[in-house]
Amino acid sequence: MFPGIDLLPLSSQPLIFGVVGEEAMRYFAVERDTGVVWLRQPLDRETKSEMQVEFFVSDSQGVVKDTVNIQIGDVNDNSPTFHGQPYTVHIAENTPVGTSVYQVNATDPDQGTGGSVLFSFQPPSSFFSIDGARGTVTVTRALDYETTSAYQLTVNDMDPIFTNLPYSTNIGEDVPPGYEVRKIRAIDQDLGRPRGIGYTIISGNTNSIFALAYISGSLTVNGQLDRENPLYSSGFTLTVKGTELNDDRTPTDASVMTTFTILLIDKNDNAPKFNSSEYRVRITELAQVGFALPLFIQAEDKDEGVNSMFQVFLTGNNSAHFTISPTAVQGRADIRMRVDVPLDYENIQSYSFSLYANESISEHVGFARIYIDLINENDNRPIFLKPLYNISLPENTPRGTSLLRIQVRLSLKPTQTHSSNRGMLC
């Protein structure tokens, strides 16, 4: 997979992905259904260091296009080129020791340290030396025409180079410690008896999660990977150094560096979760149908793509009195709960039910409890049980005499009942 490009679908509607242009199609392939971009053939920074690639996504409503600017990073994959060969120099036999008699010219199209050139004679000369960095040839011993009338020296580039470039790979986030990611290899370009190479990681090794064998170049996992860890989610770009070694394995000055890009492939190893284990709220019984409850409910599955898709639903007594949205989630969503039927404190004073988030793997379930208390409102008026009360009494009735029992009830909805309130008229 091409590092850094992953065109993920943003809706549940089927989408079709692709790449536009003849040149882009020569180098890149896009999986039609998933949007994952793959590299068809190796890139060459020395030929083209930057590309603008147009991708598209389409559905039944139309096509959307966007351009991705791709910067092609350099690796040390080129050997130096010597200029002006063959080198022929005429000097007097009495040339003083220490005199510079020639300067070798060579260039390397790579960038940075990969483009530097180090020179040496192979085999070494007893009469001449060459400056490893500048290529300047200097007389180191008195010359004698009668002893030797000509010298043939072979100039060699001392810079080691990495092989099997570029270094880029994808590994599952669930690979165990000790898993070998790849072998890194560099070679000494010196003729004759080449030196061994020592390998080290210079940068990018977050939490020392990878180990690189100094002699063999075996790159292995050195800890527990987790794509959902923010430190690891964007992958790794390791800077690796290869250094030529002396016979006693001490480092020389000749070295080369390259980068190794590692992306983690997501595994469905996370269950969806809510941002709380329970939610409590009090609302008025007069809340209208469609009223959004003041609850902050957030559901999230930290996996990516299809691995992060799940369903959200309510279950339990009277849970049908409320609705939630959205019910289908990819990744993360804020869940809204709304009143779906008229509420009445005189009928139900409180609610308690469950909220679930389920995905395709049965054990991947998120759970929370919902508690809703209704606030009683003065929405019922009393009613006399009889429309008319008639009594007769003599005019000498003593004060405090019980005359009549008046009965009232609350004006409830047809499905509701309530005990009567009674009053005594004296």
Short mmCIF file of C-alpha atoms in Angstrom, two decimals, residues 101-375:
data_model
loop_
_atom_site.label_atom_id
_atom_site.label_comp_id
_atom_site.label_asym_id
_atom_site.label_seq_id
_atom_site.Cartn_x
_atom_site.Cartn_y
_atom_site.Cartn_z
CA VAL A 101 48.87 16.94 -8.71
CA TYR A 102 45.21 16.27 -9.65
CA GLN A 103 41.61 16.44 -8.43
CA VAL A 104 39.20 13.63 -9.24
CA ASN A 105 35.67 14.74 -10.05
CA ALA A 106 32.64 12.58 -9.27
CA THR A 107 29.00 13.30 -8.48
CA ASP A 108 26.13 11.33 -6.95
CA PRO A 109 22.54 12.28 -7.90
CA ASP A 110 21.20 11.31 -4.47
CA GLN A 111 20.43 13.96 -1.87
CA GLY A 112 21.96 14.69 1.53
CA THR A 113 24.41 12.20 2.91
CA GLY A 114 23.35 9.78 0.19
CA GLY A 115 24.78 12.16 -2.39
CA SER A 116 28.17 12.55 -0.77
CA VAL A 117 31.18 10.82 -2.33
CA LEU A 118 34.24 9.46 -0.48
CA PHE A 119 37.33 8.56 -2.49
CA SER A 120 40.07 6.00 -1.98
CA PHE A 121 42.78 4.17 -3.94
CA GLN A 122 42.23 0.46 -4.37
CA PRO A 123 44.72 -0.94 -3.63
CA PRO A 124 46.35 1.84 -1.57
CA SER A 125 49.40 3.55 -3.10
CA SER A 126 52.76 4.06 -1.38
CA PHE A 127 53.51 7.21 -3.42
CA PHE A 128 50.18 8.98 -3.67
CA SER A 129 47.20 9.72 -1.40
CA ILE A 130 43.74 10.97 -2.20
CA ASP A 131 41.61 13.23 -0.04
CA GLY A 132 38.51 11.17 0.73
CA ALA A 133 36.13 14.13 0.56
CA ARG A 134 37.70 16.40 -2.11
CA GLY A 135 39.29 13.85 -4.42
CA THR A 136 42.63 15.71 -4.40
CA VAL A 137 45.60 13.48 -5.32
CA THR A 138 48.83 14.32 -3.45
CA VAL A 139 52.42 13.09 -3.70
CA THR A 140 53.37 11.37 -0.42
CA ARG A 141 56.84 9.98 -1.30
CA ALA A 142 59.75 11.03 -3.46
CA LEU A 143 59.45 9.88 -7.09
CA ASP A 144 62.17 8.41 -9.29
CA TYR A 145 61.68 8.11 -13.06
CA GLU A 146 64.51 5.58 -13.38
CA THR A 147 62.79 3.29 -10.85
CA THR A 148 59.18 3.75 -11.97
CA SER A 149 58.22 5.78 -15.02
CA ALA A 150 54.42 5.47 -14.65
CA TYR A 151 51.82 4.67 -12.02
CA GLN A 152 48.33 3.26 -12.61
CA LEU A 153 46.00 4.03 -9.74
CA THR A 154 42.38 2.92 -9.35
CA VAL A 155 40.09 5.45 -7.66
CA ASN A 156 37.17 3.91 -5.82
CA ASP A 157 34.11 5.43 -4.22
CA MET A 158 34.14 4.41 -0.55
CA ASP A 159 30.46 5.15 0.07
CA PRO A 160 28.44 2.04 0.99
CA ILE A 161 24.97 1.74 -0.54
CA PHE A 162 21.74 0.14 0.61
CA THR A 163 20.26 -2.60 -1.56
CA ASN A 164 16.65 -3.70 -2.19
CA LEU A 165 15.33 -0.15 -1.89
CA PRO A 166 12.95 1.44 -1.18
CA TYR A 167 12.30 0.23 2.34
CA SER A 168 8.56 0.44 2.96
CA THR A 169 6.18 -2.13 4.34
CA ASN A 170 2.90 -2.71 6.14
CA ILE A 171 2.54 -4.98 9.17
CA GLY A 172 -0.45 -5.99 11.25
CA GLU A 173 -0.82 -4.16 14.55
CA ASP A 174 -1.18 -7.56 16.25
CA VAL A 175 2.22 -9.00 15.27
CA PRO A 176 4.04 -10.30 18.39
CA PRO A 177 7.34 -9.02 19.80
CA GLY A 178 10.23 -10.63 17.93
CA TYR A 179 8.42 -10.56 14.59
CA GLU A 180 10.92 -9.79 11.79
CA VAL A 181 9.73 -6.86 9.72
CA ARG A 182 12.52 -7.06 7.14
CA LYS A 183 16.24 -7.44 6.69
CA ILE A 184 18.09 -4.25 5.86
CA ARG A 185 21.21 -4.65 3.77
CA ALA A 186 23.98 -2.35 2.61
CA ILE A 187 27.17 -3.24 0.78
CA ASP A 188 30.67 -1.83 0.69
CA GLN A 189 31.50 -0.74 -2.86
CA ASP A 190 35.24 -1.06 -2.39
CA LEU A 191 36.86 -3.59 -4.70
CA GLY A 192 38.83 -6.50 -3.33
CA ARG A 193 37.94 -7.32 0.24
CA PRO A 194 34.74 -5.45 1.15
CA ARG A 195 34.14 -4.41 4.73
CA GLY A 196 31.24 -5.49 6.91
CA ILE A 197 28.38 -3.11 7.67
CA GLY A 198 26.97 -2.11 11.05
CA TYR A 199 23.33 -1.03 11.20
CA THR A 200 21.72 1.43 13.63
CA ILE A 201 18.43 3.32 13.91
CA ILE A 202 19.12 7.06 14.07
CA SER A 203 15.59 8.45 14.55
CA GLY A 204 11.88 7.69 14.35
CA ASN A 205 11.94 4.69 16.69
CA THR A 206 9.17 5.84 19.04
CA ASN A 207 9.37 4.11 22.43
CA SER A 208 12.12 1.87 20.96
CA ILE A 209 9.31 -0.22 19.48
CA PHE A 210 11.70 -1.72 16.89
CA ALA A 211 15.10 -3.37 17.27
CA LEU A 212 17.76 -3.48 14.55
CA ALA A 213 20.48 -6.14 14.74
CA TYR A 214 23.83 -4.35 14.39
CA ILE A 215 25.49 -6.95 12.16
CA SER A 216 22.69 -8.86 10.44
CA GLY A 217 20.42 -5.87 9.75
CA SER A 218 17.34 -7.77 10.92
CA LEU A 219 14.61 -5.30 11.90
CA THR A 220 12.23 -6.81 14.47
CA VAL A 221 9.33 -5.70 16.63
CA ASN A 222 10.58 -4.91 20.12
CA GLY A 223 7.29 -4.25 21.95
CA GLN A 224 3.52 -4.36 21.72
CA LEU A 225 2.16 -2.47 18.73
CA ASP A 226 -1.25 -0.81 18.76
CA ARG A 227 -2.54 1.21 15.82
CA GLU A 228 -4.99 2.98 18.12
CA ASN A 229 -2.11 4.40 20.17
CA PRO A 230 -1.82 8.06 19.03
CA LEU A 231 1.97 7.66 18.92
CA TYR A 232 1.70 4.79 16.43
CA SER A 233 -1.45 5.54 14.40
CA SER A 234 0.32 7.42 11.61
CA GLY A 235 3.03 4.76 11.26
CA PHE A 236 6.80 5.04 11.58
CA THR A 237 9.53 6.59 9.48
CA LEU A 238 12.81 5.16 10.69
CA THR A 239 16.12 6.72 9.69
CA VAL A 240 18.59 3.84 9.37
CA LYS A 241 22.37 4.22 9.14
CA GLY A 242 24.77 1.72 7.62
CA THR A 243 28.43 2.16 8.60
CA GLU A 244 31.43 0.35 7.19
CA LEU A 245 33.31 -1.54 9.89
CA ASN A 246 36.96 -2.26 10.52
CA ASP A 247 38.08 -5.83 11.11
CA ASP A 248 37.50 -5.37 14.85
CA ARG A 249 33.95 -4.13 14.11
CA THR A 250 34.73 -0.56 15.11
CA PRO A 251 33.01 1.98 12.81
CA THR A 252 34.82 3.80 10.02
CA ASP A 253 33.95 7.23 8.66
CA ALA A 254 32.16 5.75 5.64
CA SER A 255 28.42 5.54 6.19
CA VAL A 256 25.11 5.92 4.43
CA MET A 257 21.57 6.60 5.63
CA THR A 258 18.12 5.79 4.33
CA THR A 259 14.53 5.82 5.60
CA PHE A 260 12.22 2.92 6.30
CA THR A 261 8.47 3.59 6.30
CA ILE A 262 6.26 1.21 8.29
CA LEU A 263 2.46 1.45 8.40
CA LEU A 264 0.29 -0.54 10.80
CA ILE A 265 -2.65 -2.49 9.38
CA ASP A 266 -5.75 -2.18 11.54
CA LYS A 267 -7.26 -5.23 13.20
CA ASN A 268 -10.76 -5.32 14.66
CA ASP A 269 -9.53 -5.44 18.25
CA ASN A 270 -11.62 -2.70 19.86
CA ALA A 271 -15.24 -2.73 21.01
CA PRO A 272 -17.37 0.40 20.71
CA LYS A 273 -17.61 2.38 23.94
CA PHE A 274 -19.73 5.18 25.35
CA ASN A 275 -18.17 8.16 27.08
CA SER A 276 -19.95 7.21 30.30
CA SER A 277 -21.36 4.07 31.92
CA GLU A 278 -24.60 5.84 32.88
CA TYR A 279 -26.53 8.97 31.98
CA ARG A 280 -29.05 10.77 34.25
CA VAL A 281 -31.36 13.65 33.43
CA ARG A 282 -34.55 15.34 34.71
CA ILE A 283 -37.00 16.76 32.21
CA THR A 284 -40.46 18.25 32.47
CA GLU A 285 -43.42 16.02 31.78
CA LEU A 286 -44.56 18.74 29.34
CA ALA A 287 -41.60 18.10 26.99
CA GLN A 288 -42.93 17.93 23.46
CA VAL A 289 -42.46 15.04 21.05
CA GLY A 290 -39.10 15.65 19.32
CA PHE A 291 -37.57 17.38 22.35
CA ALA A 292 -33.81 16.60 22.55
CA LEU A 293 -32.76 15.49 26.02
CA PRO A 294 -29.80 17.49 27.43
CA LEU A 295 -27.46 14.51 27.49
CA PHE A 296 -23.91 14.35 26.12
CA ILE A 297 -23.73 10.81 24.78
CA GLN A 298 -20.77 9.92 22.60
CA ALA A 299 -20.03 6.49 21.12
CA GLU A 300 -16.67 5.55 19.59
CA ASP A 301 -14.89 2.55 18.09
CA LYS A 302 -11.16 3.28 17.79
CA ASP A 303 -10.62 0.87 14.90
CA GLU A 304 -10.73 2.26 11.35
CA GLY A 305 -12.79 1.68 8.21
CA VAL A 306 -15.26 -1.18 8.30
CA ASN A 307 -13.73 -2.35 11.58
CA SER A 308 -15.18 0.73 13.29
CA MET A 309 -18.81 0.31 12.17
CA PHE A 310 -21.48 -0.48 14.81
CA GLN A 311 -25.20 -0.15 15.59
CA VAL A 312 -26.70 1.82 18.51
CA PHE A 313 -30.10 1.00 20.05
CA LEU A 314 -32.23 1.30 23.19
CA THR A 315 -33.81 -1.63 25.03
CA GLY A 316 -35.81 -2.06 28.23
CA ASN A 317 -39.16 -1.07 29.75
CA ASN A 318 -40.75 1.91 28.01
CA SER A 319 -37.57 2.60 26.02
CA ALA A 320 -39.85 3.00 22.99
CA HIS A 321 -40.97 6.33 24.45
CA PHE A 322 -37.67 7.76 23.22
CA THR A 323 -35.66 7.59 19.99
CA ILE A 324 -31.93 7.93 19.30
CA SER A 325 -29.94 9.02 16.26
CA PRO A 326 -27.80 8.08 14.52
CA THR A 327 -28.32 4.35 14.90
CA ALA A 328 -25.53 3.38 12.45
CA VAL A 329 -22.08 4.76 13.29
CA GLN A 330 -18.62 4.53 11.75
CA GLY A 331 -15.81 5.58 14.04
CA ARG A 332 -17.36 8.11 16.41
CA ALA A 333 -20.65 9.97 16.74
CA ASP A 334 -22.60 12.14 19.17
CA ILE A 335 -25.84 10.34 20.02
CA ARG A 336 -29.02 12.41 20.34
CA MET A 337 -31.98 11.12 22.38
CA ARG A 338 -35.43 12.61 21.74
CA VAL A 339 -38.92 12.28 23.18
CA ASP A 340 -41.04 10.08 20.92
CA VAL A 341 -44.43 10.04 22.74
CA PRO A 342 -46.26 12.47 25.05
CA LEU A 343 -44.99 12.12 28.62
CA ASP A 344 -47.10 12.20 31.79
CA TYR A 345 -45.78 12.25 35.34
CA GLU A 346 -49.12 10.91 36.65
CA ASN A 347 -48.61 7.79 34.49
CA ILE A 348 -44.80 7.20 34.59
CA GLN A 349 -42.61 9.19 36.94
CA SER A 350 -39.20 7.81 35.91
CA TYR A 351 -37.52 5.69 33.22
CA SER A 352 -34.63 3.25 33.40
CA PHE A 353 -33.38 1.35 30.36
CA SER A 354 -30.23 0.27 28.52
CA LEU A 355 -28.21 1.73 25.64
CA TYR A 356 -26.17 -0.68 23.52
CA ALA A 357 -23.51 -0.33 20.81
CA ASN A 358 -23.02 -3.60 18.90
CA GLU A 359 -20.74 -4.50 16.01
CA SER A 360 -20.28 -7.62 13.89
CA ILE A 361 -18.13 -9.42 16.48
CA SER A 362 -20.46 -10.68 19.19
CA GLU A 363 -18.17 -9.88 22.12
CA HIS A 364 -17.61 -6.32 20.91
CA VAL A 365 -20.48 -4.62 22.76
CA GLY A 366 -20.69 -1.20 24.40
CA PHE A 367 -23.21 -0.67 27.23
CA ALA A 368 -24.62 2.18 29.30
CA ARG A 369 -27.68 2.81 31.50
CA ILE A 370 -30.13 5.67 30.98
CA TYR A 371 -32.06 7.20 33.91
CA ILE A 372 -34.75 9.81 33.20
CA ASP A 373 -36.84 11.44 35.95
CA LEU A 374 -39.93 13.46 35.05
CA ILE A 375 -40.71 16.77 36.77
#
